[in-house]
Amino acid sequence: MAAKDNARAASVLGKDDLIVIGGAGGFIGGALARYFQEQGFTRIRAVDKKPLPEWYQRVPGVECLCLDLSNEKNCRRVCEGVVEVYNLAADMGGMGFIERFRIECLRSILINTHMIEAAYRAGAQRYFFSSSACAYNVELQKRPDAAALKESDAYPAMAERGYGWEKLVSEMFCQEYWAERGLETHIARFHNVYGPCGTWDGGREKAPAAICRKVIEARDTGARDITIWGDGRQTRSFMYIDDCTQGIDMIMHCDALIATPINLGSSFLVSINELVSLAEEIGGIELNRRYDLGAPQGVGGRNSDNTFIRQVLGWEPSTPLKEGLRRTYAWIEQQYRDRKAGKRTIS
Ligand code: NAD
C-alpha cells in the first residue's frame, strides 16, 4: 500500500537540525541512523552504552557517542541543541531474554525517564518512544488464533511481566509530558522486527534470526534436526526493518498521532512452524523438528491489527515475509561464515 502524502522528517526538518537517536548501536536504532543519513541529514547524534566496536552499524558522517542513557547527566548532554529525539535504547532481546531478565527490562524505565526530561528541557520539537506489542494485555493472546491486537487492547492492563510493564509506564510518561508540558511525543508499539544487522546469536536474538541461524548451522554441520521453542503452533507477525524505519518517520511527523500509541507491525500472521518451513525453503533443506516444550515461548498468538495505521497514514508495513527473510538469511549466512573465518561479527 502506498502511503498517502504523509509528512516526513525530510519535509518538516532542516537538513542541519540535530537528530538524537538513543540505542543507535543496536538493530533498529542503527538502521534509523542510516535511514536519516541517507535522507541527507547532516547532524545525527547516535548514542549507545555499548563500546563503539560492538555497534551493529557505524554510519559514516554520524556522530557516535558511547554513553549510558540511564544516567541523567548523559541524557542532558546528548540532548543539548536537539530538535528531535528518537529513544530506541532498552535492555531487551527475544523471549529467551525478556522472560529471564525481567529486572534488566524494568530498569530501562530509567532511560526513558531521563531522556524525555532532557528532551523537554532542551526544547526538543518532538520525542519518539519505541514501545512494544508486549505492552498488550497477555490475557488476550493465549491462543494461536487470538484476534489481532488493536490499540485499545492495552487496557485494562495486564502487560508482559517486566518488559511489557516498562513499556506501558514509559508510554504514560510520553502521554503526560504532552498533556502537562506540551512536549510533542509519539509512541509506536512495534511488533517483532527482523532484518539484516540485527542480533542473530548469543541469547538476545528473536525467532526469525534464531531460526535462520539454526538452519544455516544444520546445513553447515550436516545436522538433521532443528530444535524449536514450544510446540511451534504459537503465532506471530514479523515486520521487515525497512518498513519499521519508514513507519517511525511517518508516525513521528503525524499531528494526528501526538501522544497516541499506534501499532507498527505486519498483520501477516504465521506460526513458528511456518516460519521454520520458510527458512528451510530458503536454505534448501528439510530438518526433523524437535520441540522443546520447556523453552521460553511467550504468548500463544499475537498479531497487529492495522486498521488504525491504515486509516491515519494510509499505509502499513508490506514487505513480504518471504522476501525479508531471504535477505535476512543471506546476511546471517555471511555473518556465520565470517565468524568461522575468525572475522569480527555483530553477535
Ligand atoms: P537492540 O538490543 O538491538 O538495541 C537496543 C540498544 O539499546 C542496544 O544497542 C543497547 O546497547 C542499547 N542500550 C541499552 N541500554 C542502554 C543505556 N542505558 N544507554 C544507552 N544505550 C542502551 O534492540 P532493537 O531490536 O534495536 O530495539 C530497539 C527498541 O525497539 C527497543 O526499545 C525495543 O524494546 C523496541 N522493540 C523492538 C522490537 C524488535 O522486534 N526488535 C519489538 C518491539 C519493541
Short mmCIF file of C-alpha atoms and ligand atoms in Angstrom, two decimals:
data_model
loop_
_atom_site.label_atom_id
_atom_site.label_comp_id
_atom_site.label_asym_id
_atom_site.label_seq_id
_atom_site.Cartn_x
_atom_site.Cartn_y
_atom_site.Cartn_z
CA MET A 1 0.00 0.00 0.00
CA ALA A 2 1.47 3.39 -0.99
CA ALA A 3 1.49 5.92 1.84
CA LYS A 4 -0.66 8.97 1.32
CA ASP A 5 1.14 12.27 1.32
CA ASN A 6 2.35 11.96 4.91
CA ALA A 7 4.74 14.44 6.50
CA ARG A 8 8.25 13.06 6.95
CA ALA A 9 11.41 14.35 8.58
CA ALA A 10 12.63 15.46 5.16
CA SER A 11 9.59 17.71 4.68
CA VAL A 12 9.47 19.07 8.23
CA LEU A 13 13.08 19.50 9.40
CA GLY A 14 16.06 21.47 8.17
CA LYS A 15 18.89 19.26 6.95
CA ASP A 16 21.16 20.51 9.74
CA ASP A 17 18.63 20.15 12.55
CA LEU A 18 20.06 17.91 15.26
CA ILE A 19 18.52 14.44 15.50
CA VAL A 20 19.43 12.31 18.53
CA ILE A 21 18.98 8.53 18.40
CA GLY A 22 19.26 6.56 21.64
CA GLY A 23 20.18 2.88 21.27
CA ALA A 24 21.80 3.54 17.89
CA GLY A 25 24.39 0.82 18.44
CA GLY A 26 21.57 -1.72 18.24
CA PHE A 27 19.43 -3.09 15.45
CA ILE A 28 16.62 -0.58 14.88
CA GLY A 29 18.50 2.49 16.14
CA GLY A 30 21.38 1.71 13.78
CA ALA A 31 19.01 1.28 10.85
CA LEU A 32 17.32 4.58 11.73
CA ALA A 33 20.65 6.43 11.82
CA ARG A 34 21.38 5.08 8.33
CA TYR A 35 17.88 5.99 7.13
CA PHE A 36 18.27 9.64 8.20
CA GLN A 37 21.80 9.84 6.88
CA GLU A 38 20.55 8.63 3.51
CA GLN A 39 17.90 11.38 3.59
CA GLY A 40 20.72 13.91 3.74
CA PHE A 41 20.56 14.94 7.40
CA THR A 42 23.94 16.26 8.44
CA ARG A 43 23.67 16.35 12.23
CA ILE A 44 22.73 12.94 13.59
CA ARG A 45 23.93 12.09 17.07
CA ALA A 46 23.88 8.34 17.69
CA VAL A 47 24.18 7.18 21.30
CA ASP A 48 24.55 3.75 22.87
CA LYS A 49 26.11 2.36 26.01
CA LYS A 50 27.91 -0.39 24.09
CA PRO A 51 31.57 0.26 23.27
CA LEU A 52 31.83 1.58 19.71
CA PRO A 53 33.46 -1.55 18.23
CA GLU A 54 30.35 -3.52 19.26
CA TRP A 55 27.86 -1.30 17.45
CA TYR A 56 25.90 -3.13 14.76
CA GLN A 57 26.28 -0.24 12.33
CA ARG A 58 28.58 2.78 12.36
CA VAL A 59 27.13 5.11 9.78
CA PRO A 60 29.63 7.45 8.05
CA GLY A 61 29.08 11.09 8.94
CA VAL A 62 27.07 10.27 12.05
CA GLU A 63 28.38 11.39 15.45
CA CYS A 64 28.65 8.26 17.62
CA LEU A 65 28.76 8.56 21.40
CA CYS A 66 29.24 5.73 23.86
CA LEU A 67 27.18 6.84 26.87
CA ASP A 68 24.81 5.22 29.34
CA LEU A 69 21.40 6.85 28.89
CA SER A 70 20.07 5.61 32.20
CA ASN A 71 22.26 8.38 33.63
CA GLU A 72 20.53 11.76 33.81
CA LYS A 73 23.64 13.85 33.11
CA ASN A 74 24.39 11.88 29.97
CA CYS A 75 20.85 12.43 28.73
CA ARG A 76 21.17 16.17 29.26
CA ARG A 77 24.48 16.19 27.45
CA VAL A 78 23.24 14.33 24.38
CA CYS A 79 20.06 16.41 24.13
CA GLU A 80 21.85 19.77 24.04
CA GLY A 81 20.58 21.63 20.97
CA VAL A 82 18.37 18.75 19.86
CA VAL A 83 15.36 19.16 17.55
CA GLU A 84 14.12 15.56 17.52
CA VAL A 85 14.82 12.66 19.89
CA TYR A 86 14.27 9.00 18.99
CA ASN A 87 14.56 6.78 22.05
CA LEU A 88 15.24 3.21 20.97
CA ALA A 89 17.58 2.35 23.83
CA ALA A 90 16.43 -0.54 26.00
CA ASP A 91 17.86 -3.61 27.61
CA MET A 92 15.97 -6.20 25.62
CA GLY A 93 16.01 -9.30 23.48
CA GLY A 94 13.80 -12.15 22.33
CA MET A 95 11.69 -14.32 24.63
CA GLY A 96 14.80 -16.08 25.95
CA PHE A 97 15.99 -12.75 27.34
CA ILE A 98 12.82 -10.98 28.44
CA GLU A 99 11.42 -13.97 30.33
CA ARG A 100 14.68 -14.47 32.18
CA PHE A 101 15.88 -10.90 32.85
CA ARG A 102 12.79 -9.01 33.98
CA ILE A 103 14.70 -6.69 36.29
CA GLU A 104 17.04 -5.57 33.49
CA CYS A 105 13.99 -4.95 31.30
CA LEU A 106 12.24 -2.94 34.00
CA ARG A 107 15.36 -0.84 34.59
CA SER A 108 15.02 0.58 31.07
CA ILE A 109 12.41 2.84 32.66
CA LEU A 110 15.37 4.97 33.76
CA ILE A 111 16.39 5.59 30.15
CA ASN A 112 13.05 6.96 29.06
CA THR A 113 12.52 8.87 32.29
CA HIS A 114 15.76 10.80 31.89
CA MET A 115 15.69 11.11 28.10
CA ILE A 116 12.22 12.62 27.95
CA GLU A 117 13.01 15.14 30.68
CA ALA A 118 16.27 16.07 28.95
CA ALA A 119 14.45 16.43 25.62
CA TYR A 120 11.85 18.66 27.26
CA ARG A 121 14.46 20.85 28.96
CA ALA A 122 16.41 21.17 25.74
CA GLY A 123 13.28 22.42 23.95
CA ALA A 124 13.05 19.48 21.54
CA GLN A 125 10.26 19.73 18.98
CA ARG A 126 9.41 16.04 19.03
CA TYR A 127 10.14 12.90 21.04
CA PHE A 128 9.71 9.33 19.83
CA PHE A 129 9.37 6.29 22.08
CA SER A 130 9.69 2.71 20.85
CA SER A 131 7.07 0.74 22.71
CA SER A 132 6.16 -2.87 22.06
CA ALA A 133 3.31 -5.28 21.45
CA CYS A 134 4.41 -6.74 24.80
CA ALA A 135 2.53 -3.82 26.37
CA TYR A 136 -0.75 -5.52 25.41
CA ASN A 137 -2.89 -7.49 27.80
CA VAL A 138 -1.50 -11.04 27.80
CA GLU A 139 -4.94 -12.47 28.59
CA LEU A 140 -5.95 -11.59 25.00
CA GLN A 141 -3.03 -13.53 23.50
CA LYS A 142 -3.38 -17.02 24.91
CA ARG A 143 -4.39 -18.89 21.77
CA PRO A 144 -2.63 -19.14 18.40
CA ASP A 145 -5.83 -17.85 16.75
CA ALA A 146 -6.21 -14.89 19.13
CA ALA A 147 -7.71 -11.79 17.49
CA ALA A 148 -5.23 -9.23 16.19
CA LEU A 149 -4.43 -6.58 18.80
CA LYS A 150 -5.90 -3.15 18.39
CA GLU A 151 -4.53 -0.13 20.22
CA SER A 152 -7.31 -0.11 22.84
CA ASP A 153 -6.39 -3.67 23.91
CA ALA A 154 -3.59 -2.42 26.18
CA TYR A 155 -6.21 -1.57 28.81
CA PRO A 156 -7.39 -2.99 31.18
CA ALA A 157 -3.67 -3.56 31.59
CA MET A 158 -2.03 -6.94 32.10
CA ALA A 159 1.18 -6.45 30.15
CA GLU A 160 4.00 -8.97 29.75
CA ARG A 161 5.82 -9.17 33.08
CA GLY A 162 8.86 -6.92 33.29
CA TYR A 163 9.44 -5.74 29.73
CA GLY A 164 5.79 -5.04 28.86
CA TRP A 165 5.08 -3.06 32.00
CA GLU A 166 8.16 -0.91 31.45
CA LYS A 167 6.84 -0.08 28.00
CA LEU A 168 3.37 0.73 29.27
CA VAL A 169 4.63 3.05 32.01
CA SER A 170 7.05 4.76 29.62
CA GLU A 171 4.17 5.30 27.19
CA MET A 172 2.35 7.00 30.04
CA PHE A 173 5.30 9.32 30.63
CA CYS A 174 5.11 10.31 26.97
CA GLN A 175 1.41 10.99 27.22
CA GLU A 176 1.76 13.12 30.36
CA TYR A 177 4.69 15.15 29.01
CA TRP A 178 2.38 16.17 26.20
CA ALA A 179 -0.66 16.74 28.45
CA GLU A 180 1.14 18.68 31.20
CA ARG A 181 4.14 20.23 29.49
CA GLY A 182 3.31 20.38 25.81
CA LEU A 183 6.23 18.23 24.63
CA GLU A 184 5.11 16.61 21.39
CA THR A 185 5.56 12.87 21.85
CA HIS A 186 4.95 9.94 19.51
CA ILE A 187 4.67 6.30 20.51
CA ALA A 188 4.85 3.23 18.26
CA ARG A 189 4.13 -0.28 19.52
CA PHE A 190 6.48 -2.41 17.43
CA HIS A 191 5.54 -5.98 16.63
CA ASN A 192 8.58 -8.29 16.04
CA VAL A 193 11.07 -6.54 13.81
CA TYR A 194 13.61 -8.54 11.80
CA GLY A 195 16.21 -7.98 9.12
CA PRO A 196 19.92 -7.71 8.44
CA CYS A 197 22.18 -6.09 11.06
CA GLY A 198 20.14 -7.43 13.98
CA THR A 199 21.06 -9.79 16.82
CA TRP A 200 21.36 -13.33 15.44
CA ASP A 201 23.13 -15.25 18.19
CA GLY A 202 24.10 -15.03 21.85
CA GLY A 203 20.75 -15.26 23.65
CA ARG A 204 19.03 -11.97 22.75
CA GLU A 205 18.07 -12.93 19.19
CA LYS A 206 14.45 -13.24 18.14
CA ALA A 207 12.70 -16.08 16.33
CA PRO A 208 13.39 -15.17 12.65
CA ALA A 209 17.13 -14.73 13.23
CA ALA A 210 17.38 -17.74 15.55
CA ILE A 211 15.60 -19.99 13.06
CA CYS A 212 17.70 -18.80 10.11
CA ARG A 213 20.86 -19.41 12.16
CA LYS A 214 19.75 -22.93 13.13
CA VAL A 215 19.03 -23.82 9.50
CA ILE A 216 22.39 -22.39 8.40
CA GLU A 217 24.18 -24.31 11.17
CA ALA A 218 22.42 -27.54 10.20
CA ARG A 219 23.42 -27.12 6.56
CA ASP A 220 26.97 -26.44 7.57
CA THR A 221 27.40 -29.23 10.10
CA GLY A 222 25.20 -31.83 8.43
CA ALA A 223 22.88 -31.99 11.46
CA ARG A 224 19.45 -33.35 10.60
CA ASP A 225 17.45 -31.89 13.48
CA ILE A 226 16.19 -28.46 14.43
CA THR A 227 15.05 -27.57 17.93
CA ILE A 228 12.01 -25.33 18.11
CA TRP A 229 10.98 -23.50 21.26
CA GLY A 230 7.46 -24.54 22.26
CA ASP A 231 5.16 -26.65 20.10
CA GLY A 232 5.68 -24.48 17.00
CA ARG A 233 2.00 -23.61 16.84
CA GLN A 234 2.37 -20.23 18.53
CA THR A 235 1.70 -17.43 16.02
CA ARG A 236 3.31 -14.05 15.38
CA SER A 237 3.67 -11.39 12.71
CA PHE A 238 7.07 -10.10 11.60
CA MET A 239 7.93 -6.65 10.25
CA TYR A 240 10.91 -6.07 7.99
CA ILE A 241 13.34 -3.39 9.19
CA ASP A 242 12.83 -1.03 6.21
CA ASP A 243 9.10 -0.86 6.97
CA CYS A 244 9.97 -0.10 10.57
CA THR A 245 12.23 2.90 9.83
CA GLN A 246 9.75 4.31 7.33
CA GLY A 247 6.90 3.84 9.79
CA ILE A 248 8.82 5.57 12.59
CA ASP A 249 9.36 8.61 10.35
CA MET A 250 5.68 8.86 9.38
CA ILE A 251 4.40 8.30 12.92
CA MET A 252 6.79 10.92 14.34
CA HIS A 253 5.58 13.57 11.91
CA CYS A 254 1.86 12.94 12.04
CA ASP A 255 -0.09 15.53 14.05
CA ALA A 256 -2.98 13.10 14.49
CA LEU A 257 -0.64 10.78 16.39
CA ILE A 258 0.65 13.05 19.12
CA ALA A 259 0.77 11.11 22.42
CA THR A 260 -1.30 8.39 20.76
CA PRO A 261 0.17 4.86 20.81
CA ILE A 262 -0.13 3.09 17.48
CA ASN A 263 0.73 -0.39 16.23
CA LEU A 264 3.73 -0.59 13.93
CA GLY A 265 3.85 -4.15 12.72
CA SER A 266 2.97 -6.54 9.97
CA SER A 267 -0.51 -8.05 10.00
CA PHE A 268 0.62 -11.18 8.16
CA LEU A 269 0.29 -13.93 10.74
CA VAL A 270 2.39 -17.11 10.67
CA SER A 271 3.02 -19.93 13.10
CA ILE A 272 6.57 -20.64 14.19
CA ASN A 273 6.30 -23.92 12.28
CA GLU A 274 5.51 -21.94 9.11
CA LEU A 275 8.45 -19.65 9.78
CA VAL A 276 10.72 -22.70 10.06
CA SER A 277 9.35 -24.03 6.76
CA LEU A 278 10.16 -20.72 5.06
CA ALA A 279 13.72 -20.73 6.39
CA GLU A 280 14.13 -24.36 5.31
CA GLU A 281 12.88 -23.48 1.85
CA ILE A 282 15.40 -20.65 1.60
CA GLY A 283 18.17 -22.95 2.82
CA GLY A 284 17.05 -25.78 0.53
CA ILE A 285 16.92 -28.29 3.36
CA GLU A 286 14.31 -30.14 5.40
CA LEU A 287 15.03 -30.92 9.03
CA ASN A 288 13.47 -33.12 11.70
CA ARG A 289 11.68 -30.92 14.17
CA ARG A 290 12.25 -31.38 17.88
CA TYR A 291 10.03 -29.36 20.15
CA ASP A 292 11.43 -28.02 23.41
CA LEU A 293 8.27 -27.53 25.46
CA GLY A 294 10.23 -26.21 28.44
CA ALA A 295 11.84 -23.35 26.49
CA PRO A 296 10.52 -19.77 26.69
CA GLN A 297 7.81 -19.30 24.09
CA GLY A 298 5.82 -16.21 25.09
CA VAL A 299 2.14 -15.78 24.36
CA GLY A 300 0.14 -18.24 22.26
CA GLY A 301 -0.72 -15.84 19.47
CA ARG A 302 -0.03 -12.20 18.62
CA ASN A 303 -0.85 -10.16 15.56
CA SER A 304 -1.07 -6.47 14.74
CA ASP A 305 -4.49 -5.01 13.92
CA ASN A 306 -3.57 -2.37 11.36
CA THR A 307 -6.96 -0.70 10.99
CA PHE A 308 -5.80 2.45 12.78
CA ILE A 309 -2.49 2.91 10.93
CA ARG A 310 -4.19 2.35 7.57
CA GLN A 311 -6.80 4.91 8.48
CA VAL A 312 -4.42 7.58 9.74
CA LEU A 313 -1.39 7.10 7.44
CA GLY A 314 -2.94 5.24 4.50
CA TRP A 315 -0.01 2.85 4.90
CA GLU A 316 1.08 -0.32 6.67
CA PRO A 317 4.22 -2.48 6.63
CA SER A 318 4.13 -4.55 3.47
CA THR A 319 7.48 -6.24 2.76
CA PRO A 320 6.55 -9.88 2.10
CA LEU A 321 7.87 -12.17 4.84
CA LYS A 322 9.49 -14.48 2.31
CA GLU A 323 11.41 -11.63 0.72
CA GLY A 324 12.51 -10.10 4.02
CA LEU A 325 13.50 -13.48 5.41
CA ARG A 326 15.53 -14.25 2.30
CA ARG A 327 17.57 -11.05 2.80
CA THR A 328 17.96 -11.77 6.50
CA TYR A 329 19.03 -15.35 5.89
CA ALA A 330 21.66 -14.24 3.37
CA TRP A 331 23.05 -11.70 5.82
CA ILE A 332 23.18 -14.19 8.72
CA GLU A 333 24.83 -16.77 6.48
CA GLN A 334 27.57 -14.26 5.71
CA GLN A 335 27.97 -13.47 9.43
CA TYR A 336 28.19 -17.19 10.15
CA ARG A 337 30.91 -17.65 7.52
CA ASP A 338 32.80 -14.60 8.75
CA ARG A 339 32.76 -15.89 12.29
CA LYS A 340 34.04 -19.26 11.19
CA ALA A 341 36.84 -17.49 9.34
CA GLY A 342 37.75 -15.67 12.56
CA LYS A 343 36.46 -12.29 11.40
CA ARG A 344 34.55 -9.88 13.64
CA THR A 345 30.76 -10.27 13.54
CA ILE A 346 27.98 -8.38 15.30
CA SER A 347 26.64 -11.02 17.71
P1 NAD B 1 18.73 -3.78 20.34
O1 NAD B 1 19.03 -4.55 21.59
O2 NAD B 1 19.38 -4.24 19.08
O3 NAD B 1 19.07 -2.25 20.56
C1 NAD B 1 18.88 -1.58 21.77
C2 NAD B 1 20.15 -0.83 22.08
O4 NAD B 1 19.96 -0.08 23.28
C3 NAD B 1 21.34 -1.76 22.34
O5 NAD B 1 22.38 -1.48 21.41
C4 NAD B 1 21.77 -1.43 23.75
O6 NAD B 1 23.17 -1.45 23.95
C5 NAD B 1 21.20 -0.04 23.92
N1 NAD B 1 21.05 0.30 25.33
C6 NAD B 1 20.55 -0.48 26.33
N2 NAD B 1 20.61 0.19 27.49
C7 NAD B 1 21.17 1.40 27.22
C8 NAD B 1 21.52 2.51 28.03
N3 NAD B 1 21.31 2.51 29.35
N4 NAD B 1 22.08 3.58 27.43
C9 NAD B 1 22.33 3.58 26.10
N5 NAD B 1 22.02 2.56 25.28
C10 NAD B 1 21.45 1.48 25.84
O7 NAD B 1 17.16 -3.75 20.18
P2 NAD B 1 16.27 -3.30 18.95
O8 NAD B 1 15.66 -4.51 18.38
O9 NAD B 1 17.02 -2.37 18.09
O10 NAD B 1 15.11 -2.50 19.71
C11 NAD B 1 15.05 -1.08 19.74
C12 NAD B 1 13.83 -0.63 20.51
O11 NAD B 1 12.65 -1.20 19.91
C13 NAD B 1 13.80 -1.10 21.97
O12 NAD B 1 13.22 -0.10 22.76
C14 NAD B 1 12.89 -2.30 21.94
O13 NAD B 1 12.29 -2.53 23.18
C15 NAD B 1 11.89 -1.90 20.87
N6 NAD B 1 11.24 -3.07 20.25
C16 NAD B 1 11.93 -3.89 19.41
C17 NAD B 1 11.31 -4.98 18.84
C18 NAD B 1 12.03 -5.90 17.91
O14 NAD B 1 11.41 -6.83 17.39
N7 NAD B 1 13.32 -5.72 17.64
C19 NAD B 1 9.95 -5.23 19.12
C20 NAD B 1 9.28 -4.38 19.99
C21 NAD B 1 9.92 -3.29 20.52
#
